[in-house]
Amino acid sequence: MSRRVLITAGASGLGRAMAEAFAAQGARVWVADVDGAALETCPAGWGRSRVDVTDEAAMAAMFHRIRAEWGGLDVLCANAGIAGPTAPVEEVSLQDWRACIAVNLDGAFLAARYAAPMMKAQGAGAMILTSSTAGLYGYPGRAPYAAAKWAVIGLMKTLAMELGPSGVRVNAICPGAVEGPRMEGVLRPEAAAKGMTRDQVYRGYASGTSMGRFVEARDVAAMAVFLASDAARLVSGQVIAVDGHTVNPDPKP
Ligand code: NAD
């Protein structure tokens, strides 16, 4: 039987790359996303739910549907996250703090909370939580995001201990800066503001890694596929950076 994989924030970005990578392996894929238009672009064969990962009732209803349609769940990619505000801590409102913690942390908690009973009953399963290099280092100007991503790792460590005896593995991936529209939206304005070229700003940030480059979504997706596979059957409780090897977490272009 092909594996049943749920990916939150799976309609675009890293989650979409994960969904495509799992589908390419013959898995059955279900994507959860708040963006209905992005969900429409997903292949017809995928399960789809329009949900906000912070909405417990909607999440509970989605897991109810998954149980009814699939009878269980083999892999959870709790991937939803938002960047939150970029500002000095004294300018971060409590509202913005809470919104960032909610999507990154409450969202992972709720996904794990509802996936755990199904996986425990099966005596098998894999959860993969998306943290960030912000969850390994500080991130100046991004206090809520870094705090949330560190907390995701604490959640993962605890779930791995709690669920390991039931045959369920739990790991976290920490992507570095990912090539794509989100980073272009940082690079180009910063280049304009500093009178630099986009490539100069890119090289400045990429110099924070020993490999001198950003990662691609497919690199992160490949790690999710590996962590979900039998090749990783004794890998649990681990934090895996897919970041080109961060050597300076705060490079200044
Ligand atoms: P993205 O901004 O491209 O968004 C991907 C999807 O998330 C979108 O389809 C969006 O609708 C969905 N989404 C946002 N809020 C949601 C919510 N409340 N409920 C359900 N869906 C929601 O994101 P991304 O860059 O692909 O990031 C995915 C994960 O990877 C996040 O946890 C992010 O923090 C983490 N991450 C990203 C990068 C990066 O450079 N892109 C680096 C490190 C970690």
Coordinates of C-alpha atoms and ligand atoms in Angstrom, one line a residue:
M1 CA 0.0 0.0 0.0
S2 CA 1.4 3.4 -0.9
R3 CA 2.2 5.7 2.0
R4 CA -0.3 8.3 3.1
V5 CA 1.3 11.7 3.5
L6 CA -0.2 14.9 4.9
I7 CA 1.7 18.2 4.3
T8 CA 0.5 21.4 5.9
A9 CA 1.2 24.6 3.9
G10 CA 1.5 22.1 1.0
A11 CA 0.0 24.1 -1.8
S12 CA 3.1 26.2 -2.5
G13 CA 6.7 26.8 -1.5
L14 CA 8.6 24.2 0.4
G15 CA 5.4 22.2 1.2
R16 CA 4.5 22.0 -2.5
A17 CA 8.0 20.7 -3.3
M18 CA 7.6 18.1 -0.5
A19 CA 4.2 17.1 -1.9
E20 CA 5.6 16.7 -5.4
A21 CA 8.6 14.7 -4.1
F22 CA 6.4 12.3 -2.2
A23 CA 3.9 12.0 -5.1
A24 CA 6.9 11.2 -7.4
Q25 CA 7.7 8.3 -5.1
G26 CA 4.2 6.9 -5.5
A27 CA 2.8 8.2 -2.1
R28 CA -0.7 9.4 -1.6
V29 CA -0.6 13.1 -0.9
W30 CA -2.9 15.3 1.1
V31 CA -2.2 19.0 1.2
A32 CA -3.6 21.5 3.8
D33 CA -3.3 25.1 3.1
V34 CA -5.1 28.4 3.9
D35 CA -4.8 29.6 0.3
G36 CA -7.7 28.3 -1.7
A37 CA -6.4 29.6 -5.1
A38 CA -3.0 27.8 -4.5
L39 CA -4.9 24.6 -3.6
E40 CA -6.7 24.8 -7.0
T41 CA -3.3 24.5 -8.7
C42 CA -2.6 21.2 -7.0
P43 CA -3.0 17.9 -9.0
A44 CA -6.5 16.5 -9.0
G45 CA -5.4 13.3 -7.4
W46 CA -4.2 14.9 -4.2
G47 CA -6.4 15.3 -1.1
R48 CA -6.9 18.9 -0.3
S49 CA -8.2 20.8 2.6
R50 CA -8.5 24.6 2.9
V51 CA -7.6 25.1 6.5
D52 CA -5.7 27.6 8.7
V53 CA -3.4 25.4 10.8
T54 CA -4.2 27.6 13.9
D55 CA -7.9 26.8 13.7
E56 CA -8.4 23.7 15.9
A57 CA -11.9 22.9 14.7
A58 CA -10.9 23.0 11.0
M59 CA -7.8 20.9 11.8
A60 CA -9.9 18.4 13.7
A61 CA -12.4 18.2 10.8
M62 CA -9.6 17.6 8.3
F63 CA -8.1 14.7 10.4
H64 CA -11.5 13.3 10.7
R65 CA -11.8 13.3 6.9
I66 CA -8.3 11.8 6.5
R67 CA -9.2 9.0 8.9
A68 CA -12.5 8.3 7.0
E69 CA -10.9 8.4 3.5
W70 CA -7.5 6.9 4.2
G71 CA -8.0 4.9 7.4
G72 CA -4.8 6.3 8.8
L73 CA -1.7 8.4 8.1
D74 CA 1.9 7.3 7.6
V75 CA 3.7 10.6 7.3
L76 CA 3.0 14.1 8.6
C77 CA 4.9 17.1 7.4
A78 CA 4.0 19.9 9.8
N79 CA 5.4 22.6 7.6
A80 CA 3.3 25.7 7.9
G81 CA 5.1 28.8 9.0
I82 CA 5.1 32.6 8.5
A83 CA 8.1 34.9 8.8
G84 CA 6.4 37.3 11.1
P85 CA 7.5 40.9 11.6
T86 CA 11.1 42.1 10.8
A87 CA 11.7 44.7 13.4
P88 CA 13.7 45.5 16.5
V89 CA 12.2 43.8 19.5
E90 CA 10.9 47.0 21.0
E91 CA 8.8 47.6 17.9
V92 CA 7.2 44.1 17.8
S93 CA 3.6 44.2 18.9
L94 CA 2.2 41.4 21.1
Q95 CA -0.4 40.8 18.4
D96 CA 2.3 40.2 15.7
W97 CA 4.3 38.1 18.2
R98 CA 1.3 35.9 18.9
A99 CA 0.4 35.6 15.2
C100 CA 3.9 34.3 14.3
I101 CA 4.0 31.9 17.2
A102 CA 0.5 30.7 16.4
V103 CA 1.2 29.6 12.8
N104 CA 4.7 28.2 13.4
L105 CA 4.1 26.6 16.8
D106 CA 0.4 26.1 17.4
G107 CA 0.1 24.8 13.9
A108 CA 2.8 22.2 14.4
F109 CA 1.3 21.3 17.8
L110 CA -2.3 20.8 16.4
A111 CA -1.0 18.7 13.4
A112 CA 1.0 16.5 15.7
R113 CA -1.9 16.3 18.3
Y114 CA -4.3 14.9 15.7
A115 CA -1.8 12.8 13.8
A116 CA -0.5 11.1 17.0
P117 CA -3.5 8.9 17.8
M118 CA -3.7 7.5 14.3
M119 CA 0.0 6.7 14.2
K120 CA 0.1 5.2 17.7
A121 CA -2.8 3.0 16.8
Q122 CA -0.9 1.8 13.7
G123 CA 2.3 1.3 15.7
A124 CA 4.1 3.3 13.0
G125 CA 4.5 6.7 11.5
A126 CA 6.9 9.5 10.8
M127 CA 6.5 13.2 11.7
I128 CA 8.7 15.8 10.1
L129 CA 8.5 19.3 11.6
T130 CA 9.8 22.3 9.6
S131 CA 11.9 24.5 11.8
S132 CA 14.6 26.8 10.3
T133 CA 18.2 27.8 10.8
A134 CA 16.5 30.5 12.9
G135 CA 15.7 27.6 15.3
L136 CA 19.5 26.9 15.6
Y137 CA 20.8 30.4 16.0
G138 CA 19.5 33.9 16.8
Y139 CA 18.0 36.0 14.0
P140 CA 18.4 39.7 14.6
G141 CA 15.1 41.6 13.9
R142 CA 13.1 38.4 13.9
A143 CA 12.5 37.6 17.6
P144 CA 9.0 35.9 17.2
Y145 CA 10.1 33.7 14.3
A146 CA 13.4 32.6 15.9
A147 CA 11.5 31.9 19.2
A148 CA 8.8 29.9 17.4
K149 CA 11.4 27.8 15.4
W150 CA 13.4 27.0 18.6
A151 CA 10.1 25.9 20.2
V152 CA 9.3 23.7 17.2
I153 CA 12.6 21.8 18.0
G154 CA 11.6 21.5 21.7
L155 CA 8.2 20.1 20.5
M156 CA 9.9 17.7 18.2
K157 CA 12.3 16.4 20.9
T158 CA 9.5 15.8 23.3
L159 CA 7.2 14.1 20.7
A160 CA 10.1 11.8 19.7
M161 CA 10.5 10.6 23.3
E162 CA 6.8 10.3 23.8
L163 CA 5.9 8.5 20.5
G164 CA 9.1 6.5 20.0
P165 CA 7.8 3.6 22.1
S166 CA 4.7 3.5 19.8
G167 CA 7.0 3.1 16.7
V168 CA 6.5 6.7 15.6
R169 CA 9.6 8.7 14.6
V170 CA 9.7 12.5 14.8
N171 CA 12.4 14.8 13.3
A172 CA 12.9 18.4 12.4
I173 CA 14.4 20.0 9.3
C174 CA 16.0 23.4 9.5
P175 CA 16.2 24.9 6.0
G176 CA 18.5 27.8 5.4
A177 CA 17.5 30.6 3.0
V178 CA 15.7 29.1 0.1
E179 CA 16.0 30.3 -3.5
G180 CA 12.7 31.7 -4.8
P181 CA 10.3 34.5 -4.7
R182 CA 10.4 34.9 -0.9
M183 CA 14.1 35.6 -0.9
E184 CA 14.0 37.7 -4.1
G185 CA 11.6 39.9 -2.2
V186 CA 14.3 40.4 0.4
L187 CA 17.3 40.7 -2.0
R188 CA 16.0 43.1 -4.5
P189 CA 14.7 45.8 -2.1
E190 CA 17.8 45.6 0.0
A191 CA 20.0 45.9 -3.1
A192 CA 18.0 49.0 -4.2
A193 CA 18.3 50.5 -0.7
K194 CA 22.0 49.9 -0.4
G195 CA 22.9 50.9 -4.0
M196 CA 24.2 47.3 -4.6
T197 CA 23.2 44.7 -7.2
R198 CA 20.9 41.9 -6.4
D199 CA 23.9 39.5 -6.9
Q200 CA 26.1 41.4 -4.5
V201 CA 23.5 41.1 -1.8
Y202 CA 22.9 37.5 -2.6
R203 CA 26.7 36.7 -2.3
G204 CA 26.8 38.7 1.0
Y205 CA 24.1 36.5 2.5
A206 CA 25.4 33.3 0.9
S207 CA 28.8 34.0 2.4
G208 CA 27.3 32.9 5.7
T209 CA 27.4 29.3 4.5
S210 CA 30.5 27.3 3.7
M211 CA 29.0 26.3 0.4
G212 CA 28.4 29.9 -0.6
R213 CA 24.8 29.5 -1.8
F214 CA 21.2 29.4 -0.9
V215 CA 19.3 26.0 -0.9
E216 CA 16.6 25.0 -3.3
A217 CA 13.2 23.7 -2.3
R218 CA 14.0 20.3 -3.8
D219 CA 16.9 19.9 -1.3
V220 CA 14.5 20.3 1.6
A221 CA 11.9 18.0 0.0
A222 CA 14.6 15.3 -0.6
M223 CA 15.4 15.4 3.1
A224 CA 11.7 15.1 4.1
V225 CA 11.4 12.0 1.8
F226 CA 14.5 10.5 3.3
L227 CA 13.3 11.1 6.9
A228 CA 10.0 9.5 6.1
S229 CA 11.6 6.4 4.4
D230 CA 12.6 3.1 5.8
A231 CA 16.2 4.1 5.2
A232 CA 15.7 6.4 8.2
R233 CA 13.9 3.7 10.3
L234 CA 16.1 4.4 13.4
V235 CA 16.4 8.1 12.9
S236 CA 14.3 10.0 15.4
G237 CA 14.6 13.1 17.7
Q238 CA 17.1 14.7 15.2
V239 CA 17.5 18.2 13.9
I240 CA 18.8 18.2 10.4
A241 CA 19.9 21.5 8.8
V242 CA 19.6 21.7 5.0
D243 CA 21.3 25.0 4.7
G244 CA 24.6 24.7 2.8
H245 CA 26.3 24.6 6.2
T246 CA 25.9 27.8 8.1
V247 CA 29.2 29.2 9.4
N248 CA 28.0 32.7 10.1
P249 CA 24.3 33.1 11.1
D250 CA 24.3 36.8 10.7
P251 CA 26.2 37.8 7.5
K252 CA 26.0 41.5 6.6
P253 CA 25.8 42.0 2.8
Ligands
NAD1 P1 5.6 30.3 1.9 O1 5.6 31.6 2.5 O2 6.0 30.0 0.5 O3 4.1 29.7 2.1 C1 3.8 28.3 1.8 C2 2.3 28.1 2.0 O4 2.0 28.3 3.4 C3 1.4 29.0 1.3 O5 0.7 28.3 0.3 C4 0.5 29.6 2.3 O6 -0.8 29.8 1.9 C5 0.6 28.6 3.5 N1 0.2 29.1 4.8 C6 0.6 30.2 5.4 N2 0.0 30.4 6.6 C7 -0.8 29.3 6.7 C8 -1.7 28.9 7.7 N3 -1.9 29.6 8.8 N4 -2.4 27.7 7.5 C9 -2.2 26.9 6.4 N5 -1.4 27.3 5.4 C10 -0.7 28.4 5.6 O7 6.4 29.3 2.9 P2 7.8 28.6 2.6 O8 8.8 29.5 2.4 O9 7.5 27.4 1.7 O10 8.0 28.0 4.1 C11 7.6 26.7 4.5 C12 8.1 26.4 5.9 O11 9.6 26.5 5.8 C13 7.8 27.4 7.0 O12 7.6 26.8 8.2 C14 9.0 28.4 7.0 O13 9.1 29.0 8.2 C15 10.1 27.4 6.8 N6 11.3 28.0 6.2 C16 11.3 28.7 5.0 C17 12.5 29.2 4.6 C18 12.6 30.0 3.3 O14 13.7 30.6 3.0 N7 11.6 30.0 2.4 C19 13.7 29.0 5.3 C20 13.6 28.3 6.5 C21 12.4 27.8 7.0

